[in-house]
């Protein structure tokens, strides 16, 4: 029997490297590559098919088939055995290919005599770039080692294809296909601001510079060293995490540690090094395979596991000396991504970013809220931008019109500068009202509070002229760290917030995790309906230690001041009472131990779940205050997922049912003497806020950037007049009363900026 791979895979890889370094044309190099692969694999045929626009697979080079078929033979995805490999992203290994039902006969290739067939995908980043095949006349099954060797070669090829070196052999210089032409995208402006920046692609794969090992022994030593370091780093994470906080946080980190030690994973990595790849290339190769396999299964649990392995692979690359993608971002980085979680955005930090562009995001999703809190212009729902953008491209991001211009021509940049100047003018107008009171024309004082969640938000309190913090989302601090904050860290953090607020009140909302707010160090069980799942107060009551520690920290930080605690996602009064009992227990503990404690502790409930609407008098009696979380409340009332852009905007919050519902809450609060405010995104929109004031709300909490425009609206409105008008609108059957309200405002000169 002939040697499986003549000279072994390492010799083959070395030859490939030499060919790739040659100065000949791309086609000439491809032709050589197939010849060398065929010879080394002891195959009579070796062919490379690459994906073209429209997903067709085109024969780019062949050894053994008719050369005249090159650039002529094209297969659709799923067509023939080659199409099957591309579609499934899995190797196809057949001893009698023509007998297989997928076989598609292409006479121009002259492949009649060949019976055995091995095809492997040319994979990169989980994407199929093409297919590499070998064929033999004799009927034989290729063995595992051969499949492995061909996959390794395919990976090296993928890197070359991705770098664009091979496409100059085809029609890619057609303008439509040229990667560097200017492109304009229109999406949705989700956070204000207009900037020019340079594209940074979120989670760019660490660019593997060297694919083929010079000295496999050295590579193996590097791989082993990095794996050891990785294990030690994960151990350290386990030791340093706040294990007393909750048994689950320990479980989560331990599970992650188990993955890091996973034998199968480690063996695969070492096998890839043995096959002749560098340690970095081996990580890529194993990850690519795992990614494409898992993506195809559609199994949610597996996909969750994949996240852990992806994370581990990135860490491993860092241990191997790869570049930390976060460390060397230029100052004007505009982050472009398909989707992103709020924690990932916070990871980047405000200083490093100038704008954010996402393909998939909804207005009230937490990443959008965080972007606004960071003062980061955000354009969302920009279809197709990730595939067109390249790192370092110039980009204009207009968070007001929702446009993004990639590689803009100079005229667009000029127009954009004019827009920036206009915006600066408006900002100056808003600054003028900062120190003026928020009083309506008929003398009604409105309390304008701001929403916050991080220390970086605090300077906005003074800058915006807000009366206090109406919603402090404490979970954001938990989401930025690498591990659960310990008790002393929490105390120090809350103390800084309270001190930064001075004599202005701060409403601390206890952890509102779950839904789209996931801890980076947590391994969360995937839920079918996370918004309706195990989140917020539900987690807190099931894992009371977590809530107790947070309350303990808040009590200590508030030291002799008034402490305001807000409980999220209360569904029934009993839940509120149970959580309040935990607060009382902690107060009692502080008393017994003579620890610092607040002068007064007020506990409020978020009204976000419709069931609580039917218990208004009761909750208003039990809670010291109620805050309407309109983002979640309307998500549940209208049955629309707030994070799903396809439906998030389907129903308007300026809908008579929504307005009637608010009216009823205000009415109940009036009857029972309870205090009610609203802290969802709707509070920060001038037209919506005008309606809310008409319905009787007197405290609104919003993003700091909205305080100025809302104050301008308030100072130009008559609350009684708008009250009468909105009350009438509640009886209408229109889907939205937005245009009626806008016409009302226009007639009366109400300022809506
Ligand atoms: C809300 O639901 O309206 C709210 C303010 O809470 P979050 O947006 O953090 O869910
Ligand atoms: Mg909410």
XYZ file of C-alpha atoms and ligand atoms in Angstrom:
764
model
C 0.000 0.000 0.000
C 1.433 3.428 -0.939
C 2.201 5.866 1.874
C -0.938 7.683 2.815
C 0.622 11.068 2.369
C 3.922 11.100 0.566
C 6.497 12.717 2.804
C 3.882 13.323 5.514
C 1.712 16.377 6.049
C 4.565 18.537 7.263
C 6.490 18.167 4.028
C 3.332 19.035 2.153
C 2.735 22.139 4.247
C 6.312 23.282 3.752
C 5.911 22.934 -0.028
C 2.666 24.880 0.088
C 4.361 27.664 1.937
C 7.091 27.868 -0.676
C 4.551 28.022 -3.469
C 2.493 30.659 -1.741
C 5.582 32.823 -1.338
C 6.346 32.682 -5.070
C 5.986 35.810 -7.152
C 4.069 34.163 -9.980
C 0.418 34.937 -10.765
C -2.276 33.682 -8.465
C -3.524 31.251 -11.122
C -0.044 29.846 -11.630
C 0.332 29.340 -7.894
C -3.042 27.629 -7.676
C -2.132 25.310 -10.518
C 1.057 24.396 -8.742
C -0.698 23.907 -5.429
C -3.105 21.310 -6.803
C -0.221 19.468 -8.433
C 1.728 19.295 -5.188
C -1.287 18.312 -3.113
C -2.185 15.545 -5.588
C 1.349 14.194 -5.563
C 1.609 14.270 -1.801
C -1.771 12.756 -1.245
C -1.048 10.095 -3.870
C -4.199 11.159 -5.661
C -4.812 11.263 -9.378
C -7.001 14.337 -9.090
C -6.843 17.363 -6.869
C -9.191 20.315 -7.449
C -9.982 23.604 -5.792
C -13.484 25.030 -6.035
C -14.037 28.534 -4.705
C -17.207 30.353 -3.870
C -18.207 33.206 -6.103
C -20.885 35.859 -5.746
C -24.254 34.123 -5.576
C -22.693 31.224 -3.720
C -21.880 29.207 -6.833
C -18.788 27.060 -6.531
C -16.406 27.470 -9.409
C -13.603 25.173 -10.374
C -10.523 27.360 -9.903
C -7.719 24.871 -10.411
C -7.293 21.179 -11.028
C -4.722 18.501 -11.414
C -6.148 15.487 -13.192
C -9.457 16.875 -14.529
C -9.697 18.661 -17.883
C -7.997 22.048 -17.552
C -10.529 23.513 -19.977
C -13.173 23.125 -17.294
C -11.355 25.602 -15.025
C -13.521 28.737 -14.499
C -16.238 27.053 -16.582
C -17.560 24.412 -14.264
C -19.840 25.925 -11.676
C -21.986 24.180 -9.116
C -24.785 25.680 -7.091
C -24.769 25.264 -3.336
C -25.950 21.755 -2.573
C -25.331 20.631 -6.164
C -23.128 17.587 -6.642
C -20.718 16.236 -4.071
C -18.767 19.479 -4.033
C -21.989 21.380 -3.335
C -22.796 18.932 -0.569
C -19.450 19.566 1.124
C -20.047 23.326 0.912
C -23.584 23.040 2.205
C -22.837 20.778 5.137
C -19.329 22.142 5.797
C -18.345 18.550 6.481
C -15.925 16.256 4.661
C -17.453 13.821 2.186
C -15.490 10.597 1.836
C -16.769 8.046 -0.709
C -15.224 4.945 -2.238
C -17.723 4.930 -5.105
C -18.651 8.519 -5.801
C -20.651 8.054 -9.055
C -22.959 5.684 -7.185
C -23.842 8.339 -4.643
C -27.202 10.090 -5.221
C -25.553 13.500 -4.766
C -23.092 12.917 -7.597
C -23.643 15.401 -10.457
C -21.961 14.410 -13.689
C -20.157 17.246 -15.468
C -18.906 15.905 -18.809
C -16.559 18.872 -19.423
C -14.424 17.849 -16.426
C -13.711 14.349 -17.719
C -14.045 12.856 -14.275
C -15.605 9.580 -15.498
C -12.778 7.248 -14.519
C -12.473 8.351 -10.922
C -14.408 6.426 -8.326
C -13.130 7.448 -4.924
C -13.701 10.998 -3.763
C -12.673 13.024 -0.744
C -13.872 16.622 -0.416
C -13.285 18.943 2.531
C -14.592 22.459 3.111
C -12.232 25.420 2.892
C -13.368 26.991 6.135
C -12.607 30.214 7.871
C -14.512 31.876 10.705
C -17.180 29.187 10.413
C -17.768 30.223 6.784
C -17.232 28.033 3.769
C -14.967 29.705 1.219
C -14.755 26.743 -1.094
C -14.057 23.036 -1.384
C -10.833 21.104 -1.819
C -11.096 17.646 -3.355
C -8.922 14.671 -4.204
C -10.019 11.744 -6.365
C -8.632 8.312 -7.278
C -9.485 5.762 -9.929
C -9.443 2.845 -7.508
C -12.356 2.343 -5.167
C -10.981 3.160 -1.751
C -12.042 4.844 1.444
C -9.654 7.614 2.480
C -8.523 7.055 6.050
C -8.705 9.417 8.980
C -5.149 10.598 8.604
C -5.753 11.555 4.995
C -8.938 13.421 5.849
C -7.079 15.232 8.610
C -4.211 16.117 6.265
C -6.538 17.456 3.577
C -8.426 19.528 6.163
C -5.177 21.066 7.339
C -4.231 21.973 3.783
C -7.717 23.422 3.256
C -7.257 25.620 6.269
C -4.037 27.040 4.914
C -5.797 27.661 1.609
C -8.669 29.416 3.403
C -6.272 31.922 4.824
C -4.883 32.649 1.384
C -8.354 32.977 -0.127
C -9.479 35.285 2.680
C -6.501 37.533 2.114
C -7.782 38.011 -1.379
C -4.650 36.739 -3.073
C -6.484 34.288 -5.260
C -9.417 36.249 -6.477
C -7.453 38.326 -8.928
C -7.739 35.373 -11.285
C -11.423 36.085 -11.775
C -13.799 38.914 -12.438
C -13.620 40.442 -8.995
C -12.563 43.792 -10.312
C -16.113 44.364 -11.508
C -17.199 47.530 -9.685
C -20.143 45.800 -7.974
C -17.842 43.275 -6.439
C -15.013 45.571 -5.579
C -14.513 45.616 -1.868
C -13.304 49.195 -1.651
C -16.163 51.118 -3.264
C -18.100 53.647 -1.134
C -21.343 52.326 0.278
C -24.198 54.004 2.089
C -26.473 52.178 4.475
C -29.611 53.318 6.035
C -30.761 51.984 9.370
C -32.207 53.507 12.486
C -30.700 56.257 14.599
C -30.794 54.831 18.100
C -28.398 57.130 19.882
C -27.701 60.696 18.842
C -24.492 62.124 17.532
C -22.672 62.336 14.229
C -19.080 61.281 13.836
C -16.437 60.182 11.370
C -14.441 57.219 12.546
C -12.452 54.217 11.490
C -14.096 50.835 11.337
C -13.228 48.308 13.983
C -14.961 44.996 13.519
C -16.259 43.560 16.760
C -14.385 40.469 17.804
C -12.106 40.425 14.844
C -10.440 37.081 14.657
C -6.888 37.246 15.809
C -5.017 37.390 12.542
C -2.845 34.334 12.356
C 0.319 35.484 10.657
C 2.126 32.174 10.476
C 0.179 29.096 9.522
C 2.861 26.517 9.030
C 5.266 25.552 11.774
C 9.006 26.006 11.222
C 9.710 23.671 14.069
C 6.802 21.522 15.230
C 8.470 20.726 18.534
C 8.689 24.382 19.426
C 5.055 24.828 18.428
C 4.014 21.921 20.632
C 5.904 23.430 23.542
C 4.189 26.803 22.917
C 0.799 25.114 22.765
C 1.407 23.208 26.000
C 2.700 26.330 27.700
C -0.325 28.362 26.629
C -2.732 25.615 27.722
C -1.084 25.538 31.143
C -1.276 29.294 31.460
C -4.898 29.207 30.436
C -5.674 26.592 33.092
C -3.882 28.647 35.739
C -5.692 31.838 34.718
C -9.071 30.140 34.951
C -8.128 28.697 38.358
C -7.234 32.158 39.504
C -10.579 33.422 38.317
C -12.230 30.699 40.362
C -10.295 31.613 43.481
C -10.797 35.309 43.145
C -14.532 35.244 42.485
C -16.963 36.096 45.280
C -17.876 32.525 46.037
C -20.073 33.319 48.998
C -22.346 35.396 46.859
C -24.114 32.510 45.298
C -23.494 28.852 44.846
C -24.379 29.277 41.228
C -21.616 31.688 40.375
C -19.152 29.068 41.555
C -20.853 26.386 39.469
C -20.675 28.608 36.443
C -16.986 29.306 36.752
C -16.261 25.691 37.568
C -18.058 24.568 34.434
C -15.975 27.009 32.445
C -12.856 25.610 34.083
C -13.893 22.121 33.076
C -14.114 23.265 29.473
C -10.636 24.747 29.742
C -9.398 21.359 30.887
C -11.474 19.400 28.385
C -9.288 16.561 27.155
C -10.922 16.180 23.773
C -10.424 19.870 23.029
C -6.809 19.817 24.166
C -6.092 16.699 22.144
C -7.570 18.173 18.989
C -5.377 21.232 19.435
C -2.275 19.109 19.860
C -3.205 16.931 16.861
C -3.427 20.023 14.689
C 0.059 21.052 15.831
C 1.332 17.546 15.131
C -0.060 17.891 11.622
C 2.335 20.806 11.043
C 0.384 23.932 11.947
C 1.613 26.686 14.232
C -0.040 26.807 17.653
C -2.135 29.848 16.623
C -3.249 28.180 13.393
C -4.140 25.045 15.341
C -6.461 27.039 17.622
C -8.097 28.549 14.532
C -8.503 25.226 12.846
C -10.109 23.476 15.823
C -12.359 26.449 16.462
C -13.472 26.666 12.841
C -14.448 23.051 12.779
C -16.284 23.241 16.064
C -18.086 26.412 15.047
C -19.346 25.104 11.752
C -20.380 21.800 13.300
C -22.294 23.424 16.135
C -23.926 26.067 13.950
C -25.387 23.324 11.825
C -26.857 21.337 14.685
C -29.059 24.224 15.833
C -28.824 22.751 19.317
C -29.121 25.626 21.802
C -27.132 23.947 24.550
C -24.321 23.161 22.177
C -24.351 26.724 20.946
C -24.029 27.965 24.501
C -21.094 25.646 24.944
C -19.617 26.990 21.775
C -19.567 30.487 23.342
C -17.437 29.136 26.149
C -15.050 27.472 23.750
C -14.890 30.598 21.577
C -14.041 32.606 24.637
C -11.430 30.051 25.659
C -9.943 30.032 22.171
C -9.617 33.822 22.239
C -7.935 33.648 25.627
C -5.655 30.922 24.377
C -4.638 33.096 21.426
C -3.845 35.858 23.884
C -1.667 33.498 25.894
C 0.086 32.566 22.686
C 1.047 36.183 22.322
C -1.688 37.179 19.874
C -2.876 40.751 19.999
C -5.593 41.614 22.435
C -8.164 43.153 20.100
C -9.101 45.676 22.775
C -5.650 46.925 23.583
C -4.670 48.784 20.462
C -7.851 50.405 19.272
C -7.350 53.783 17.651
C -9.108 56.712 19.361
C -11.663 57.210 16.599
C -12.850 53.602 16.475
C -16.353 53.047 15.145
C -17.372 49.594 16.206
C -19.251 47.599 13.571
C -20.961 44.343 14.532
C -23.874 42.116 13.700
C -25.165 42.129 17.255
C -23.723 42.776 20.645
C -24.572 42.438 24.296
C -24.379 45.351 26.721
C -21.473 43.783 28.635
C -19.411 43.433 25.486
C -19.949 47.089 24.680
C -18.959 48.123 28.180
C -15.826 46.033 27.808
C -14.619 48.400 25.124
C -15.140 51.454 27.313
C -16.231 54.941 26.263
C -12.746 56.292 25.721
C -11.922 53.873 22.965
C -15.018 54.260 20.863
C -16.550 57.034 18.870
C -19.625 55.293 17.432
C -21.408 52.001 17.151
C -23.095 50.407 14.142
C -25.120 47.237 14.575
C -26.968 45.074 12.096
C -29.447 43.759 14.590
C -30.711 45.778 17.551
C -33.923 47.250 18.931
C -34.456 50.711 20.460
C -35.082 49.522 23.981
C -32.570 46.685 23.990
C -29.961 47.061 26.676
C -27.066 47.509 24.322
C -28.872 50.549 22.891
C -29.515 51.861 26.385
C -25.868 51.391 27.311
C -24.746 53.097 24.089
C -26.912 56.088 24.941
C -25.592 56.094 28.511
C -22.070 56.140 27.111
C -23.025 59.013 24.819
C -22.079 56.857 21.876
C -23.841 57.550 18.559
C -25.556 54.345 17.491
C -27.056 53.375 14.166
C -28.908 50.094 14.294
C -30.546 47.674 11.899
C -28.054 48.346 9.153
C -28.379 45.303 6.970
C -25.253 43.890 5.374
C -22.696 46.338 6.714
C -20.548 43.730 8.455
C -19.827 41.928 5.216
C -18.910 45.168 3.432
C -16.840 46.818 6.132
C -13.164 46.208 6.538
C -11.100 47.122 9.538
C -9.670 50.616 9.188
C -12.259 51.848 6.632
C -13.414 55.425 7.024
C -17.033 55.585 8.188
C -19.526 58.363 8.810
C -22.093 57.459 11.442
C -25.152 59.637 11.793
C -27.105 58.645 14.886
C -29.833 61.124 14.037
C -30.782 60.138 10.506
C -29.743 56.514 11.021
C -27.273 56.570 8.151
C -23.864 55.011 7.909
C -21.525 55.828 5.027
C -18.712 53.424 4.478
C -15.594 54.695 2.680
C -17.442 57.984 1.974
C -16.411 60.255 -0.882
C -15.200 63.732 0.198
C -18.591 65.385 -0.585
C -20.324 63.245 2.023
C -17.698 64.090 4.599
C -18.271 67.810 3.893
C -22.045 67.506 4.298
C -21.449 65.678 7.495
C -19.237 68.416 8.922
C -22.033 70.906 8.275
C -24.440 68.659 10.190
C -22.044 68.516 13.086
C -21.924 72.301 13.264
C -25.728 72.468 13.329
C -25.853 69.945 16.090
C -23.359 71.915 18.152
C -25.679 74.926 17.847
C -28.580 72.927 19.213
C -26.491 71.573 22.070
C -25.683 75.172 23.030
C -29.406 76.068 23.098
C -30.076 73.156 25.398
C -27.238 74.171 27.713
C -28.998 77.498 28.187
C -31.982 75.875 29.906
C -29.849 73.664 32.157
C -30.167 75.823 35.246
C -33.747 76.887 34.644
C -36.552 75.098 36.514
C -38.657 72.432 34.796
C -41.985 74.190 35.255
C -44.886 74.196 32.851
C -46.498 77.423 31.660
C -49.265 76.903 34.213
C -46.768 76.515 37.059
C -46.607 72.725 37.519
C -43.172 71.562 38.667
C -41.895 68.390 37.003
C -39.069 66.410 38.563
C -36.593 65.446 35.867
C -34.379 62.590 36.965
C -31.724 60.788 35.043
C -31.026 57.117 34.445
C -27.544 55.834 35.202
C -25.644 52.650 35.901
C -21.926 53.348 35.970
C -19.542 55.781 37.528
C -18.934 57.358 34.126
C -22.586 58.474 34.149
C -22.205 60.580 37.269
C -20.725 63.774 35.768
C -23.897 63.952 33.634
C -25.888 64.648 36.774
C -24.496 68.145 37.060
C -24.055 68.674 33.305
C -27.669 67.825 32.561
C -29.200 69.680 35.502
C -31.175 66.562 36.551
C -32.861 66.565 39.965
C -31.387 63.200 40.895
C -31.049 59.651 39.665
C -34.441 58.072 39.154
C -33.065 54.728 38.037
C -29.628 53.409 38.809
C -29.259 50.091 36.972
C -26.884 48.297 39.355
C -26.518 45.274 37.097
C -24.362 47.236 34.657
C -21.516 47.315 37.181
C -21.791 43.544 37.501
C -21.663 43.208 33.744
C -18.457 45.158 33.179
C -16.280 43.088 35.484
C -14.596 39.776 34.855
C -16.022 38.315 38.020
C -18.751 38.929 40.566
C -17.922 42.090 42.574
C -17.135 41.290 46.218
C -18.950 42.924 49.087
C -16.243 45.546 49.843
C -16.092 46.440 46.122
C -19.832 46.869 46.009
C -19.828 49.073 49.110
C -17.049 51.224 47.678
C -18.838 51.534 44.357
C -22.238 52.543 45.800
C -20.526 54.963 48.149
C -18.840 56.684 45.196
C -22.190 56.992 43.460
C -23.907 58.426 46.521
C -21.061 60.855 47.096
C -21.026 61.923 43.466
C -24.767 62.608 43.687
C -24.243 64.912 46.694
C -27.593 66.002 48.084
C -29.526 64.687 45.085
C -31.454 61.434 45.567
C -30.390 58.154 43.918
C -32.813 55.288 43.346
C -30.793 52.074 43.291
C -32.505 49.300 41.427
C -31.401 45.889 42.659
C -29.878 43.485 40.143
C -32.033 43.157 37.060
C -30.202 40.283 35.385
C -31.564 37.866 32.819
C -33.371 38.732 29.598
C -30.668 40.369 27.467
C -28.535 41.242 30.498
C -26.123 38.397 30.920
C -23.018 38.340 33.080
C -19.857 37.726 31.046
C -18.571 35.294 33.651
C -21.860 33.482 34.041
C -22.864 30.437 32.109
C -26.531 30.940 31.682
C -28.906 28.270 30.784
C -30.463 29.166 27.483
C -34.141 29.915 27.790
C -36.728 29.832 25.040
C -38.228 33.133 26.228
C -35.608 34.908 28.295
C -37.736 38.038 28.720
C -40.337 35.881 30.442
C -37.781 33.727 32.140
C -35.628 33.556 35.178
C -34.716 37.164 35.643
C -34.556 40.115 38.016
C -36.466 39.617 41.286
C -37.089 35.971 40.384
C -33.365 35.252 40.500
C -33.055 37.385 43.633
C -35.737 35.451 45.502
C -34.417 32.068 44.371
C -30.841 33.035 45.273
C -31.461 35.318 48.227
C -27.762 35.510 49.114
C -27.150 37.581 45.991
C -29.825 40.135 46.916
C -28.883 40.146 50.610
C -25.269 40.970 49.819
C -26.329 43.736 47.519
C -28.657 45.197 50.121
C -25.924 44.846 52.726
C -23.591 46.837 50.510
C -26.215 49.512 49.857
C -27.026 49.890 53.568
C -23.353 50.288 54.411
C -22.779 52.766 51.587
C -25.815 54.908 52.450
C -24.489 55.522 55.967
C -26.901 57.949 57.626
C -28.544 59.099 54.412
C -31.887 58.242 52.851
C -31.536 55.027 50.843
C -33.919 54.311 47.988
C -34.073 50.724 46.757
C -36.141 49.739 43.722
C -37.117 46.116 43.061
C -37.358 45.074 39.387
C -39.982 42.913 37.644
C -42.373 42.556 40.561
C -45.277 40.386 39.403
C -47.326 40.137 42.562
C -47.394 41.893 45.902
C -46.132 38.789 47.726
C -42.849 38.991 45.807
C -42.428 42.563 46.853
C -43.135 41.671 50.484
C -40.638 38.791 50.405
C -37.906 41.012 49.017
C -38.763 43.749 51.482
C -38.450 41.178 54.296
C -34.879 40.583 53.129
C -34.212 44.314 53.358
C -35.659 44.320 56.889
C -33.478 41.361 57.836
C -30.383 43.160 56.650
C -31.429 46.298 58.511
C -31.886 44.207 61.641
C -28.462 42.644 61.141
C -26.851 46.053 60.748
C -28.586 47.207 63.941
C -27.464 44.151 65.928
C -23.882 44.461 64.715
C -23.928 48.227 65.131
C -22.932 48.662 61.482
C -23.486 51.879 59.551
C -27.016 52.132 58.208
C -29.213 54.636 56.385
C -31.227 57.290 58.159
C -34.271 56.046 56.286
C -34.759 53.162 53.833
C -37.448 53.464 51.179
C -38.294 50.430 49.072
C -40.083 50.785 45.753
C -41.459 48.439 43.103
C -41.001 48.575 39.366
C -44.266 48.279 37.530
C -43.252 46.241 34.496
C -45.497 43.197 34.583
C -49.134 43.689 33.567
C -50.415 41.461 36.415
C -49.368 44.129 38.892
C -51.699 46.569 37.146
C -54.580 44.708 38.745
C -53.078 45.089 42.207
C -52.373 48.800 42.044
C -53.993 49.865 45.341
C -52.278 46.998 47.167
C -48.793 47.576 45.732
C -49.104 51.322 46.234
C -49.882 50.636 49.893
C -47.012 48.169 50.382
C -44.313 49.985 48.421
C -42.897 53.370 49.340
C -42.950 54.309 45.678
C -43.678 52.782 42.285
C -41.706 53.351 39.108
C -43.224 52.448 35.759
C -40.717 50.542 33.609
C -42.417 51.311 30.337
C -39.861 49.373 28.272
C -40.825 46.076 29.824
C -44.406 46.982 30.655
C -45.249 47.673 27.004
C -43.215 44.717 25.823
C -45.607 42.556 27.824
C -48.750 44.588 27.207
C -48.301 44.516 23.431
C -46.659 41.086 23.400
C -43.677 42.340 21.402
C -40.111 41.370 22.124
C -38.326 44.665 22.812
C -35.054 43.228 21.488
C -36.504 42.024 18.197
C -36.305 44.830 15.651
C -38.892 43.149 13.444
C -41.625 43.705 15.997
C -40.248 46.106 18.609
C -41.725 49.133 16.847
C -44.897 47.498 15.649
C -47.091 49.133 18.275
C -46.731 52.712 19.283
C -46.524 53.667 22.935
C -48.654 56.627 21.942
C -51.527 54.244 21.523
C -54.823 54.919 23.332
C -54.588 51.627 25.279
C -51.083 52.477 26.506
C -52.133 55.984 27.481
C -55.243 54.717 29.271
C -53.117 52.302 31.208
C -50.785 55.080 32.399
C -53.794 57.199 33.269
C -55.124 54.418 35.440
C -51.831 54.057 37.320
C -51.685 57.792 37.988
C -55.314 57.740 39.098
C -54.730 54.863 41.557
C -51.643 56.579 42.933
C -53.685 59.733 43.455
C -56.382 57.812 45.336
C -53.997 55.984 47.631
C -51.552 58.844 48.042
C -48.769 56.703 46.525
C -45.796 58.074 44.668
C -45.421 57.092 41.025
C -42.889 57.954 38.336
C -41.799 56.568 34.948
C -38.253 55.569 34.015
C -38.520 53.771 30.646
C -37.172 55.185 27.373
C -40.508 56.834 26.633
C -39.838 59.454 29.364
C -36.965 60.869 27.318
C -38.936 61.521 24.135
C -40.479 64.998 23.995
C -43.832 64.066 22.432
C -44.278 61.051 24.710
C -43.207 63.054 27.772
C -45.740 65.728 26.866
C -48.477 63.082 26.847
C -47.249 61.661 30.153
C -47.446 65.074 31.785
C -50.936 65.445 30.380
C -51.828 62.148 32.025
C -50.628 63.463 35.367
C -47.117 62.092 35.817
C -44.880 64.541 37.646
C -41.600 62.618 37.854
C -39.799 61.299 34.799
C -36.422 59.593 34.641
C -34.455 59.440 31.394
C -31.080 59.404 29.712
C -29.180 62.562 30.695
C -28.956 63.729 27.075
C -32.738 64.001 27.008
C -33.124 66.219 30.068
C -32.456 69.457 28.149
C -34.905 68.825 25.283
C -37.567 67.582 27.718
C -37.136 70.657 29.889
C -37.578 72.883 26.820
C -40.809 71.063 26.057
C -42.049 71.398 29.647
C -41.357 75.114 29.771
C -43.450 75.653 26.675
C -46.472 73.511 27.573
C -49.637 74.113 29.544
C -50.237 70.957 31.576
C -53.977 71.507 31.923
C -54.469 72.052 28.233
C -52.442 69.014 27.246
C -54.192 67.012 29.993
C -57.634 67.704 28.512
C -56.419 66.862 25.043
C -54.700 63.600 25.979
C -57.664 62.463 28.033
C -59.842 62.806 24.954
C -57.306 60.893 22.881
C -57.612 57.947 25.270
C -61.071 57.294 23.814
C -59.930 57.054 20.216
C -59.551 53.820 18.323
C -56.518 54.839 16.231
C -53.453 52.670 16.532
C -51.428 55.769 17.337
C -52.336 59.312 18.342
C -48.824 60.516 17.546
C -49.775 62.783 14.635
C -52.627 64.329 16.624
C -50.297 65.088 19.503
C -47.681 66.486 17.134
C -50.276 68.741 15.498
C -51.427 69.899 18.953
C -47.827 70.754 19.882
C -47.197 72.567 16.589
C -50.340 74.717 16.952
C -49.333 75.812 20.434
C -45.661 76.373 19.755
C -44.580 73.611 22.118
C -40.870 72.974 21.658
C -40.159 69.430 20.507
C -36.473 69.042 19.671
C -37.982 49.324 31.837
O -38.249 48.135 31.667
O -38.675 50.254 31.398
C -36.787 49.710 32.594
C -36.564 50.972 32.900
O -35.902 48.722 32.903
P -34.842 48.110 31.862
O -34.912 48.938 30.620
O -33.524 48.172 32.530
O -35.359 46.723 31.680
Mg -37.191 46.606 32.768
